[in-house]
Amino acid sequence: MAGVLAGAGLWGLSGTAAQQLMQGYGVTPQWLVTTRMLVAGVVLLLASPWLGARDRLAPWRDEASRRQLVAFALGGLVGVQYSYMASIALGNAATATFLQYLGPAFVTVYEVLRWRRRPRNHEVAALLLALGGTLLLATGGSVGRLAVPAGAVAWGLVSALTLAFYTVAGAGLLRRWPPALVIGWAMGLGGVAMGIVAPPWHPGPRPVPWNGVAAGLWSFVVLGGTLLAFTLYLASLRHLRPSQTSLLACMEPLAAAASATLWLGVPFTPPMLAGGAAVLAATLLLSSRAATGPQRPAAAG
């Protein structure tokens, strides 16, 4: 339990560190995603034998897994990583993280449409909570104006949609192959794809004033907020049920909100806090009623 709490907290803190890098030092979201995914992917693949994966190339020998891994990496992981960072760059880490947590609500909508069934009572309640929470986060309780830039809200909603795809697309892979192997290959493949758009040697449109603080922030985003967070989260899955890990992972947006407010002075008003609480309540309501179902792959945020 302590592991998933620590991992989720590190994810939340890394969002605030990323905000400081992008807004304070001029690093672009795409460059941060490129370097984060490349480094994390390489290290995870190198460490995969110690994390339960004996054959690193095993998923590529299976035709169905190859297709799923490419879709998971390019459509899911790249999508959620970039849209999340873009939302932070235009707004703040707290709002971006809460909006990303709408992902389970989108998974529910997908399941209802796919299986052509009526939504259950708790699902309707969760969707209403998610909708109300989104409105409060976006407007700060003042109808007619946005509390954060429209682009930040749009990218936050895209991150929730891609998180939903990421969750559904990754479920089959995680049942078949060790999570470290799946995430490692997906990170590496996604990093290579992002590197075409944002090469690792081009961090921003203008020269970035690198110093010890900037290097420390980048190191924390990559090492603490990705590798260490993933390892702690992964270790916890062996001892906790999926509903328990979803409950404890709610530490991520709480850590992002607290650190963004206390560290960067981001205004987070009571209505926005209520909106974030509504989104988390929706997530908890959906996860607590799901005895089985796709587990959220680690290292999304």
PDB file of C-alpha atoms in Angstrom:
ATOM      1  CA  MET A   1       0.000   0.000   0.000  1.00  0.00           C
ATOM      2  CA  ALA A   2       2.843   2.380   0.802  1.00  0.00           C
ATOM      3  CA  GLY A   3       4.358   1.667  -2.612  1.00  0.00           C
ATOM      4  CA  VAL A   4       1.349   2.725  -4.643  1.00  0.00           C
ATOM      5  CA  LEU A   5       0.859   5.792  -2.443  1.00  0.00           C
ATOM      6  CA  ALA A   6       4.470   6.820  -2.996  1.00  0.00           C
ATOM      7  CA  GLY A   7       4.310   6.080  -6.721  1.00  0.00           C
ATOM      8  CA  ALA A   8       1.111   8.075  -7.213  1.00  0.00           C
ATOM      9  CA  GLY A   9       2.533  10.932  -5.177  1.00  0.00           C
ATOM     10  CA  LEU A  10       5.656  10.980  -7.353  1.00  0.00           C
ATOM     11  CA  TRP A  11       3.500  11.107 -10.508  1.00  0.00           C
ATOM     12  CA  GLY A  12       1.631  14.096  -9.112  1.00  0.00           C
ATOM     13  CA  LEU A  13       4.815  15.919  -8.076  1.00  0.00           C
ATOM     14  CA  SER A  14       6.401  15.253 -11.471  1.00  0.00           C
ATOM     15  CA  GLY A  15       3.530  17.104 -13.143  1.00  0.00           C
ATOM     16  CA  THR A  16       4.360  20.201 -11.108  1.00  0.00           C
ATOM     17  CA  ALA A  17       8.074  19.811 -11.911  1.00  0.00           C
ATOM     18  CA  ALA A  18       7.161  19.558 -15.599  1.00  0.00           C
ATOM     19  CA  GLN A  19       5.088  22.752 -15.313  1.00  0.00           C
ATOM     20  CA  GLN A  20       8.089  24.607 -13.918  1.00  0.00           C
ATOM     21  CA  LEU A  21      10.315  23.289 -16.720  1.00  0.00           C
ATOM     22  CA  MET A  22       7.910  24.275 -19.481  1.00  0.00           C
ATOM     23  CA  GLN A  23       6.667  27.615 -18.146  1.00  0.00           C
ATOM     24  CA  GLY A  24       9.847  28.719 -16.390  1.00  0.00           C
ATOM     25  CA  TYR A  25      12.579  27.454 -18.699  1.00  0.00           C
ATOM     26  CA  GLY A  26      10.913  27.291 -22.119  1.00  0.00           C
ATOM     27  CA  VAL A  27      11.101  23.512 -22.575  1.00  0.00           C
ATOM     28  CA  THR A  28       8.446  22.298 -25.028  1.00  0.00           C
ATOM     29  CA  PRO A  29       5.931  19.584 -24.084  1.00  0.00           C
ATOM     30  CA  GLN A  30       6.946  17.455 -27.063  1.00  0.00           C
ATOM     31  CA  TRP A  31      10.643  17.551 -26.122  1.00  0.00           C
ATOM     32  CA  LEU A  32       9.858  16.628 -22.530  1.00  0.00           C
ATOM     33  CA  VAL A  33       7.752  13.690 -23.715  1.00  0.00           C
ATOM     34  CA  THR A  34      10.493  12.558 -26.134  1.00  0.00           C
ATOM     35  CA  THR A  35      13.257  12.516 -23.558  1.00  0.00           C
ATOM     36  CA  ARG A  36      11.068  11.144 -20.786  1.00  0.00           C
ATOM     37  CA  MET A  37       9.876   8.214 -22.880  1.00  0.00           C
ATOM     38  CA  LEU A  38      13.255   7.418 -24.421  1.00  0.00           C
ATOM     39  CA  VAL A  39      15.133   7.339 -21.117  1.00  0.00           C
ATOM     40  CA  ALA A  40      12.374   5.513 -19.256  1.00  0.00           C
ATOM     41  CA  GLY A  41      11.927   2.977 -22.053  1.00  0.00           C
ATOM     42  CA  VAL A  42      15.618   2.115 -22.276  1.00  0.00           C
ATOM     43  CA  VAL A  43      16.052   1.786 -18.507  1.00  0.00           C
ATOM     44  CA  LEU A  44      12.894  -0.301 -18.074  1.00  0.00           C
ATOM     45  CA  LEU A  45      13.927  -2.685 -20.837  1.00  0.00           C
ATOM     46  CA  LEU A  46      17.402  -3.042 -19.351  1.00  0.00           C
ATOM     47  CA  ALA A  47      15.897  -3.692 -15.928  1.00  0.00           C
ATOM     48  CA  SER A  48      13.072  -5.939 -17.165  1.00  0.00           C
ATOM     49  CA  PRO A  49      14.810  -9.247 -16.206  1.00  0.00           C
ATOM     50  CA  TRP A  50      14.754  -8.069 -12.572  1.00  0.00           C
ATOM     51  CA  LEU A  51      11.094  -7.039 -12.931  1.00  0.00           C
ATOM     52  CA  GLY A  52       9.765 -10.399 -14.103  1.00  0.00           C
ATOM     53  CA  ALA A  53      10.585 -10.440 -17.841  1.00  0.00           C
ATOM     54  CA  ARG A  54      13.064 -13.083 -19.004  1.00  0.00           C
ATOM     55  CA  ASP A  55      12.770 -12.610 -22.766  1.00  0.00           C
ATOM     56  CA  ARG A  56      12.747  -8.966 -23.852  1.00  0.00           C
ATOM     57  CA  LEU A  57      11.749  -9.767 -27.456  1.00  0.00           C
ATOM     58  CA  ALA A  58       8.878 -12.103 -26.590  1.00  0.00           C
ATOM     59  CA  PRO A  59       6.006  -9.660 -27.436  1.00  0.00           C
ATOM     60  CA  TRP A  60       7.459  -9.030 -30.909  1.00  0.00           C
ATOM     61  CA  ARG A  61       7.394 -12.736 -31.778  1.00  0.00           C
ATOM     62  CA  ASP A  62       3.619 -12.857 -31.415  1.00  0.00           C
ATOM     63  CA  GLU A  63       1.766 -11.227 -34.342  1.00  0.00           C
ATOM     64  CA  ALA A  64      -1.280 -10.146 -32.341  1.00  0.00           C
ATOM     65  CA  SER A  65       0.892  -8.708 -29.572  1.00  0.00           C
ATOM     66  CA  ARG A  66       2.966  -6.775 -32.108  1.00  0.00           C
ATOM     67  CA  ARG A  67      -0.091  -4.988 -33.448  1.00  0.00           C
ATOM     68  CA  GLN A  68      -1.458  -4.329 -29.982  1.00  0.00           C
ATOM     69  CA  LEU A  69       1.891  -3.021 -28.726  1.00  0.00           C
ATOM     70  CA  VAL A  70       2.242  -0.552 -31.607  1.00  0.00           C
ATOM     71  CA  ALA A  71      -1.326   0.706 -31.089  1.00  0.00           C
ATOM     72  CA  PHE A  72      -0.815   0.905 -27.336  1.00  0.00           C
ATOM     73  CA  ALA A  73       2.455   2.818 -27.715  1.00  0.00           C
ATOM     74  CA  LEU A  74       1.524   5.270 -30.474  1.00  0.00           C
ATOM     75  CA  GLY A  75      -2.198   5.683 -29.922  1.00  0.00           C
ATOM     76  CA  GLY A  76      -2.297   5.317 -26.152  1.00  0.00           C
ATOM     77  CA  LEU A  77       0.947   6.119 -24.404  1.00  0.00           C
ATOM     78  CA  VAL A  78       2.170   8.873 -26.743  1.00  0.00           C
ATOM     79  CA  GLY A  79      -1.307  10.365 -26.826  1.00  0.00           C
ATOM     80  CA  VAL A  80      -1.767  10.477 -23.072  1.00  0.00           C
ATOM     81  CA  GLN A  81       1.782  11.671 -22.375  1.00  0.00           C
ATOM     82  CA  TYR A  82       1.714  14.513 -24.902  1.00  0.00           C
ATOM     83  CA  SER A  83      -1.825  15.721 -24.218  1.00  0.00           C
ATOM     84  CA  TYR A  84      -1.159  15.719 -20.470  1.00  0.00           C
ATOM     85  CA  MET A  85       2.031  17.761 -20.880  1.00  0.00           C
ATOM     86  CA  ALA A  86       0.339  20.128 -23.335  1.00  0.00           C
ATOM     87  CA  SER A  87      -2.475  20.729 -20.836  1.00  0.00           C
ATOM     88  CA  ILE A  88       0.072  21.499 -18.115  1.00  0.00           C
ATOM     89  CA  ALA A  89       2.030  23.844 -20.396  1.00  0.00           C
ATOM     90  CA  LEU A  90      -1.089  25.881 -21.185  1.00  0.00           C
ATOM     91  CA  GLY A  91      -2.618  25.694 -17.723  1.00  0.00           C
ATOM     92  CA  ASN A  92      -1.313  24.004 -14.597  1.00  0.00           C
ATOM     93  CA  ALA A  93      -0.475  20.552 -13.274  1.00  0.00           C
ATOM     94  CA  ALA A  94      -3.396  20.385 -10.840  1.00  0.00           C
ATOM     95  CA  THR A  95      -6.166  20.993 -13.387  1.00  0.00           C
ATOM     96  CA  ALA A  96      -4.472  18.796 -16.007  1.00  0.00           C
ATOM     97  CA  THR A  97      -4.196  15.868 -13.594  1.00  0.00           C
ATOM     98  CA  PHE A  98      -7.796  16.104 -12.395  1.00  0.00           C
ATOM     99  CA  LEU A  99      -9.041  16.291 -15.991  1.00  0.00           C
ATOM    100  CA  GLN A 100      -6.959  13.254 -16.910  1.00  0.00           C
ATOM    101  CA  TYR A 101      -8.758  11.332 -14.194  1.00  0.00           C
ATOM    102  CA  LEU A 102     -11.917  11.538 -16.280  1.00  0.00           C
ATOM    103  CA  GLY A 103     -10.436   8.577 -18.180  1.00  0.00           C
ATOM    104  CA  PRO A 104     -12.427   5.911 -16.260  1.00  0.00           C
ATOM    105  CA  ALA A 105     -15.646   7.761 -17.088  1.00  0.00           C
ATOM    106  CA  PHE A 106     -14.785   7.558 -20.795  1.00  0.00           C
ATOM    107  CA  VAL A 107     -14.007   3.844 -20.388  1.00  0.00           C
ATOM    108  CA  THR A 108     -17.494   3.407 -18.928  1.00  0.00           C
ATOM    109  CA  VAL A 109     -19.094   5.231 -21.868  1.00  0.00           C
ATOM    110  CA  TYR A 110     -17.109   3.019 -24.267  1.00  0.00           C
ATOM    111  CA  GLU A 111     -18.254  -0.160 -22.515  1.00  0.00           C
ATOM    112  CA  VAL A 112     -21.890   0.944 -22.503  1.00  0.00           C
ATOM    113  CA  LEU A 113     -21.790   1.726 -26.233  1.00  0.00           C
ATOM    114  CA  ARG A 114     -19.794  -1.343 -27.193  1.00  0.00           C
ATOM    115  CA  TRP A 115     -21.992  -3.837 -25.365  1.00  0.00           C
ATOM    116  CA  ARG A 116     -25.189  -1.877 -26.102  1.00  0.00           C
ATOM    117  CA  ARG A 117     -26.357  -2.059 -22.538  1.00  0.00           C
ATOM    118  CA  ARG A 118     -28.058   0.387 -20.250  1.00  0.00           C
ATOM    119  CA  PRO A 119     -25.722   2.160 -17.831  1.00  0.00           C
ATOM    120  CA  ARG A 120     -26.048   0.988 -14.251  1.00  0.00           C
ATOM    121  CA  ASN A 121     -27.190   3.371 -11.540  1.00  0.00           C
ATOM    122  CA  HIS A 122     -23.715   3.877 -10.087  1.00  0.00           C
ATOM    123  CA  GLU A 123     -22.345   4.547 -13.584  1.00  0.00           C
ATOM    124  CA  VAL A 124     -24.941   7.248 -14.209  1.00  0.00           C
ATOM    125  CA  ALA A 125     -24.086   8.828 -10.867  1.00  0.00           C
ATOM    126  CA  ALA A 126     -20.363   8.685 -11.663  1.00  0.00           C
ATOM    127  CA  LEU A 127     -20.841  10.265 -15.095  1.00  0.00           C
ATOM    128  CA  LEU A 128     -22.915  13.087 -13.609  1.00  0.00           C
ATOM    129  CA  LEU A 129     -20.211  13.673 -10.991  1.00  0.00           C
ATOM    130  CA  ALA A 130     -17.558  13.688 -13.706  1.00  0.00           C
ATOM    131  CA  LEU A 131     -19.511  16.178 -15.822  1.00  0.00           C
ATOM    132  CA  GLY A 132     -20.158  18.491 -12.884  1.00  0.00           C
ATOM    133  CA  GLY A 133     -16.556  18.245 -11.749  1.00  0.00           C
ATOM    134  CA  THR A 134     -15.275  19.116 -15.211  1.00  0.00           C
ATOM    135  CA  LEU A 135     -17.464  22.221 -15.350  1.00  0.00           C
ATOM    136  CA  LEU A 136     -16.235  23.383 -11.941  1.00  0.00           C
ATOM    137  CA  LEU A 137     -12.599  22.771 -12.868  1.00  0.00           C
ATOM    138  CA  ALA A 138     -12.969  24.625 -16.150  1.00  0.00           C
ATOM    139  CA  THR A 139     -14.997  27.594 -14.904  1.00  0.00           C
ATOM    140  CA  GLY A 140     -14.007  27.854 -11.248  1.00  0.00           C
ATOM    141  CA  GLY A 141     -17.694  28.090 -10.429  1.00  0.00           C
ATOM    142  CA  SER A 142     -18.295  31.216 -12.556  1.00  0.00           C
ATOM    143  CA  VAL A 143     -20.563  30.341 -15.461  1.00  0.00           C
ATOM    144  CA  GLY A 144     -19.637  32.183 -18.632  1.00  0.00           C
ATOM    145  CA  ARG A 145     -15.871  32.291 -18.211  1.00  0.00           C
ATOM    146  CA  LEU A 146     -13.014  29.822 -17.960  1.00  0.00           C
ATOM    147  CA  ALA A 147     -10.748  29.666 -14.914  1.00  0.00           C
ATOM    148  CA  VAL A 148      -7.963  28.146 -17.044  1.00  0.00           C
ATOM    149  CA  PRO A 149      -7.181  28.635 -20.756  1.00  0.00           C
ATOM    150  CA  ALA A 150      -9.486  26.821 -23.161  1.00  0.00           C
ATOM    151  CA  GLY A 151      -6.516  25.019 -24.684  1.00  0.00           C
ATOM    152  CA  ALA A 152      -5.585  23.572 -21.297  1.00  0.00           C
ATOM    153  CA  VAL A 153      -9.126  22.234 -20.829  1.00  0.00           C
ATOM    154  CA  ALA A 154      -9.204  20.811 -24.366  1.00  0.00           C
ATOM    155  CA  TRP A 155      -5.866  19.021 -23.987  1.00  0.00           C
ATOM    156  CA  GLY A 156      -6.924  17.792 -20.543  1.00  0.00           C
ATOM    157  CA  LEU A 157     -10.026  16.191 -22.047  1.00  0.00           C
ATOM    158  CA  VAL A 158      -7.897  14.689 -24.828  1.00  0.00           C
ATOM    159  CA  SER A 159      -5.616  13.214 -22.153  1.00  0.00           C
ATOM    160  CA  ALA A 160      -8.656  11.615 -20.500  1.00  0.00           C
ATOM    161  CA  LEU A 161      -9.800  10.151 -23.817  1.00  0.00           C
ATOM    162  CA  THR A 162      -6.358   8.797 -24.619  1.00  0.00           C
ATOM    163  CA  LEU A 163      -6.060   7.446 -21.073  1.00  0.00           C
ATOM    164  CA  ALA A 164      -9.294   5.535 -21.686  1.00  0.00           C
ATOM    165  CA  PHE A 165      -7.866   4.092 -24.915  1.00  0.00           C
ATOM    166  CA  TYR A 166      -4.574   3.396 -23.123  1.00  0.00           C
ATOM    167  CA  THR A 167      -6.415   1.477 -20.396  1.00  0.00           C
ATOM    168  CA  VAL A 168      -8.483  -0.632 -22.802  1.00  0.00           C
ATOM    169  CA  ALA A 169      -5.673  -1.245 -25.314  1.00  0.00           C
ATOM    170  CA  GLY A 170      -3.146  -2.167 -22.643  1.00  0.00           C
ATOM    171  CA  ALA A 171      -5.343  -4.600 -20.703  1.00  0.00           C
ATOM    172  CA  GLY A 172      -4.739  -7.591 -23.003  1.00  0.00           C
ATOM    173  CA  LEU A 173      -1.010  -6.945 -23.240  1.00  0.00           C
ATOM    174  CA  LEU A 174      -0.646  -6.723 -19.464  1.00  0.00           C
ATOM    175  CA  ARG A 175      -2.469 -10.012 -19.007  1.00  0.00           C
ATOM    176  CA  ARG A 176      -0.100 -11.743 -21.421  1.00  0.00           C
ATOM    177  CA  TRP A 177       3.272 -10.095 -20.772  1.00  0.00           C
ATOM    178  CA  PRO A 178       5.093  -8.638 -17.746  1.00  0.00           C
ATOM    179  CA  PRO A 179       4.096  -4.980 -17.224  1.00  0.00           C
ATOM    180  CA  ALA A 180       7.721  -3.781 -17.193  1.00  0.00           C
ATOM    181  CA  LEU A 181       8.211  -5.282 -20.648  1.00  0.00           C
ATOM    182  CA  VAL A 182       5.018  -3.793 -22.088  1.00  0.00           C
ATOM    183  CA  ILE A 183       5.634  -0.318 -20.678  1.00  0.00           C
ATOM    184  CA  GLY A 184       9.337  -0.439 -21.538  1.00  0.00           C
ATOM    185  CA  TRP A 185       8.760  -1.239 -25.210  1.00  0.00           C
ATOM    186  CA  ALA A 186       5.839   1.197 -25.434  1.00  0.00           C
ATOM    187  CA  MET A 187       7.921   3.976 -23.882  1.00  0.00           C
ATOM    188  CA  GLY A 188      10.859   3.284 -26.183  1.00  0.00           C
ATOM    189  CA  LEU A 189       8.734   3.060 -29.320  1.00  0.00           C
ATOM    190  CA  GLY A 190       6.783   6.161 -28.385  1.00  0.00           C
ATOM    191  CA  GLY A 191       9.988   8.063 -27.624  1.00  0.00           C
ATOM    192  CA  VAL A 192      11.427   7.225 -31.028  1.00  0.00           C
ATOM    193  CA  ALA A 193       8.211   8.366 -32.726  1.00  0.00           C
ATOM    194  CA  MET A 194       8.139  11.619 -30.742  1.00  0.00           C
ATOM    195  CA  GLY A 195      11.842  12.138 -31.504  1.00  0.00           C
ATOM    196  CA  ILE A 196      10.968  12.624 -35.160  1.00  0.00           C
ATOM    197  CA  VAL A 197       8.875  15.654 -34.194  1.00  0.00           C
ATOM    198  CA  ALA A 198      10.993  16.863 -31.271  1.00  0.00           C
ATOM    199  CA  PRO A 199      14.621  15.641 -31.408  1.00  0.00           C
ATOM    200  CA  PRO A 200      16.277  15.196 -27.992  1.00  0.00           C
ATOM    201  CA  TRP A 201      18.856  17.868 -28.857  1.00  0.00           C
ATOM    202  CA  HIS A 202      16.202  20.567 -29.485  1.00  0.00           C
ATOM    203  CA  PRO A 203      14.466  21.344 -26.151  1.00  0.00           C
ATOM    204  CA  GLY A 204      12.767  24.582 -27.152  1.00  0.00           C
ATOM    205  CA  PRO A 205      12.282  27.282 -29.810  1.00  0.00           C
ATOM    206  CA  ARG A 206      14.849  29.403 -27.962  1.00  0.00           C
ATOM    207  CA  PRO A 207      18.009  28.364 -26.096  1.00  0.00           C
ATOM    208  CA  VAL A 208      17.005  26.904 -22.741  1.00  0.00           C
ATOM    209  CA  PRO A 209      18.879  28.409 -19.754  1.00  0.00           C
ATOM    210  CA  TRP A 210      20.025  25.095 -18.317  1.00  0.00           C
ATOM    211  CA  ASN A 211      21.278  25.205 -14.748  1.00  0.00           C
ATOM    212  CA  GLY A 212      21.323  22.907 -11.764  1.00  0.00           C
ATOM    213  CA  VAL A 213      17.668  23.542 -10.950  1.00  0.00           C
ATOM    214  CA  ALA A 214      16.490  22.827 -14.494  1.00  0.00           C
ATOM    215  CA  ALA A 215      18.595  19.669 -14.690  1.00  0.00           C
ATOM    216  CA  GLY A 216      17.236  18.555 -11.318  1.00  0.00           C
ATOM    217  CA  LEU A 217      13.646  19.135 -12.403  1.00  0.00           C
ATOM    218  CA  TRP A 218      14.168  17.165 -15.612  1.00  0.00           C
ATOM    219  CA  SER A 219      15.864  14.334 -13.714  1.00  0.00           C
ATOM    220  CA  PHE A 220      12.972  14.178 -11.269  1.00  0.00           C
ATOM    221  CA  VAL A 221      10.370  14.065 -14.062  1.00  0.00           C
ATOM    222  CA  VAL A 222      12.202  11.200 -15.789  1.00  0.00           C
ATOM    223  CA  LEU A 223      13.655   9.227 -12.880  1.00  0.00           C
ATOM    224  CA  GLY A 224      11.391   9.972  -9.924  1.00  0.00           C
ATOM    225  CA  GLY A 225       8.125  10.672 -11.712  1.00  0.00           C
ATOM    226  CA  THR A 226       8.441   7.875 -14.255  1.00  0.00           C
ATOM    227  CA  LEU A 227      10.884   5.091 -13.381  1.00  0.00           C
ATOM    228  CA  LEU A 228      10.644   5.060  -9.597  1.00  0.00           C
ATOM    229  CA  ALA A 229       6.902   5.764  -9.620  1.00  0.00           C
ATOM    230  CA  PHE A 230       6.307   2.916 -12.071  1.00  0.00           C
ATOM    231  CA  THR A 231       8.435   0.479 -10.068  1.00  0.00           C
ATOM    232  CA  LEU A 232       6.636   1.269  -6.806  1.00  0.00           C
ATOM    233  CA  TYR A 233       3.216   1.055  -8.469  1.00  0.00           C
ATOM    234  CA  LEU A 234       4.100  -2.219 -10.181  1.00  0.00           C
ATOM    235  CA  ALA A 235       5.304  -3.797  -6.951  1.00  0.00           C
ATOM    236  CA  SER A 236       2.034  -2.877  -5.240  1.00  0.00           C
ATOM    237  CA  LEU A 237      -0.081  -4.697  -7.844  1.00  0.00           C
ATOM    238  CA  ARG A 238       1.109  -8.024  -6.443  1.00  0.00           C
ATOM    239  CA  HIS A 239      -0.440  -7.325  -3.049  1.00  0.00           C
ATOM    240  CA  LEU A 240      -3.513  -5.173  -3.719  1.00  0.00           C
ATOM    241  CA  ARG A 241      -6.724  -5.617  -5.658  1.00  0.00           C
ATOM    242  CA  PRO A 242      -7.298  -3.349  -8.714  1.00  0.00           C
ATOM    243  CA  SER A 243      -9.991  -1.408  -6.863  1.00  0.00           C
ATOM    244  CA  GLN A 244      -7.563  -0.735  -4.014  1.00  0.00           C
ATOM    245  CA  THR A 245      -4.799   0.493  -6.327  1.00  0.00           C
ATOM    246  CA  SER A 246      -7.271   2.791  -8.088  1.00  0.00           C
ATOM    247  CA  LEU A 247      -8.320   4.204  -4.724  1.00  0.00           C
ATOM    248  CA  LEU A 248      -4.740   4.817  -3.592  1.00  0.00           C
ATOM    249  CA  ALA A 249      -3.684   6.193  -6.991  1.00  0.00           C
ATOM    250  CA  CYS A 250      -5.977   9.145  -6.320  1.00  0.00           C
ATOM    251  CA  MET A 251      -2.982  10.482  -4.401  1.00  0.00           C
ATOM    252  CA  GLU A 252      -1.649  11.598  -7.822  1.00  0.00           C
ATOM    253  CA  PRO A 253      -4.041  14.526  -8.460  1.00  0.00           C
ATOM    254  CA  LEU A 254      -4.011  15.466  -4.789  1.00  0.00           C
ATOM    255  CA  ALA A 255      -0.209  15.672  -4.830  1.00  0.00           C
ATOM    256  CA  ALA A 256      -0.323  17.661  -8.076  1.00  0.00           C
ATOM    257  CA  ALA A 257      -2.849  20.131  -6.656  1.00  0.00           C
ATOM    258  CA  ALA A 258      -1.008  20.606  -3.368  1.00  0.00           C
ATOM    259  CA  SER A 259       2.432  20.998  -4.957  1.00  0.00           C
ATOM    260  CA  ALA A 260       1.222  23.343  -7.705  1.00  0.00           C
ATOM    261  CA  THR A 261      -0.485  25.558  -5.130  1.00  0.00           C
ATOM    262  CA  LEU A 262       2.248  25.556  -2.483  1.00  0.00           C
ATOM    263  CA  TRP A 263       5.291  25.434  -4.765  1.00  0.00           C
ATOM    264  CA  LEU A 264       4.268  27.463  -7.813  1.00  0.00           C
ATOM    265  CA  GLY A 265       1.497  29.556  -6.276  1.00  0.00           C
ATOM    266  CA  VAL A 266      -1.134  28.287  -8.720  1.00  0.00           C
ATOM    267  CA  PRO A 267      -4.568  29.576  -7.615  1.00  0.00           C
ATOM    268  CA  PHE A 268      -6.858  26.641  -6.917  1.00  0.00           C
ATOM    269  CA  THR A 269     -10.192  28.025  -5.708  1.00  0.00           C
ATOM    270  CA  PRO A 270     -12.722  26.168  -3.531  1.00  0.00           C
ATOM    271  CA  PRO A 271     -15.063  25.555  -6.516  1.00  0.00           C
ATOM    272  CA  MET A 272     -12.155  24.063  -8.468  1.00  0.00           C
ATOM    273  CA  LEU A 273     -11.263  21.934  -5.471  1.00  0.00           C
ATOM    274  CA  ALA A 274     -14.883  20.775  -5.329  1.00  0.00           C
ATOM    275  CA  GLY A 275     -14.687  19.940  -9.038  1.00  0.00           C
ATOM    276  CA  GLY A 276     -11.548  17.880  -8.495  1.00  0.00           C
ATOM    277  CA  ALA A 277     -13.231  16.087  -5.599  1.00  0.00           C
ATOM    278  CA  ALA A 278     -16.225  15.287  -7.830  1.00  0.00           C
ATOM    279  CA  VAL A 279     -13.936  13.804 -10.497  1.00  0.00           C
ATOM    280  CA  LEU A 280     -12.164  11.680  -7.893  1.00  0.00           C
ATOM    281  CA  ALA A 281     -15.507  10.581  -6.454  1.00  0.00           C
ATOM    282  CA  ALA A 282     -16.582   9.466  -9.920  1.00  0.00           C
ATOM    283  CA  THR A 283     -13.343   7.512 -10.363  1.00  0.00           C
ATOM    284  CA  LEU A 284     -13.686   5.863  -6.958  1.00  0.00           C
ATOM    285  CA  LEU A 285     -17.333   5.014  -7.555  1.00  0.00           C
ATOM    286  CA  LEU A 286     -16.497   3.286 -10.825  1.00  0.00           C
ATOM    287  CA  SER A 287     -13.435   1.445  -9.504  1.00  0.00           C
ATOM    288  CA  SER A 288     -15.067   0.298  -6.267  1.00  0.00           C
ATOM    289  CA  ARG A 289     -17.931  -1.373  -8.171  1.00  0.00           C
ATOM    290  CA  ALA A 290     -15.618  -3.047 -10.706  1.00  0.00           C
ATOM    291  CA  ALA A 291     -14.736  -6.463  -9.352  1.00  0.00           C
ATOM    292  CA  THR A 292     -13.019  -7.246 -12.622  1.00  0.00           C
ATOM    293  CA  GLY A 293     -12.040  -5.191 -15.620  1.00  0.00           C
ATOM    294  CA  PRO A 294      -9.098  -3.557 -17.305  1.00  0.00           C
ATOM    295  CA  GLN A 295      -6.454  -2.439 -14.848  1.00  0.00           C
ATOM    296  CA  ARG A 296      -5.029   0.971 -15.548  1.00  0.00           C
ATOM    297  CA  PRO A 297      -1.458   0.437 -16.788  1.00  0.00           C
ATOM    298  CA  ALA A 298       1.130   2.230 -14.732  1.00  0.00           C
ATOM    299  CA  ALA A 299       3.070   5.346 -15.737  1.00  0.00           C
ATOM    300  CA  ALA A 300       0.290   7.106 -17.516  1.00  0.00           C
ATOM    301  CA  GLY A 301       0.764  10.526 -16.153  1.00  0.00           C
TER     302      GLY A 301
END
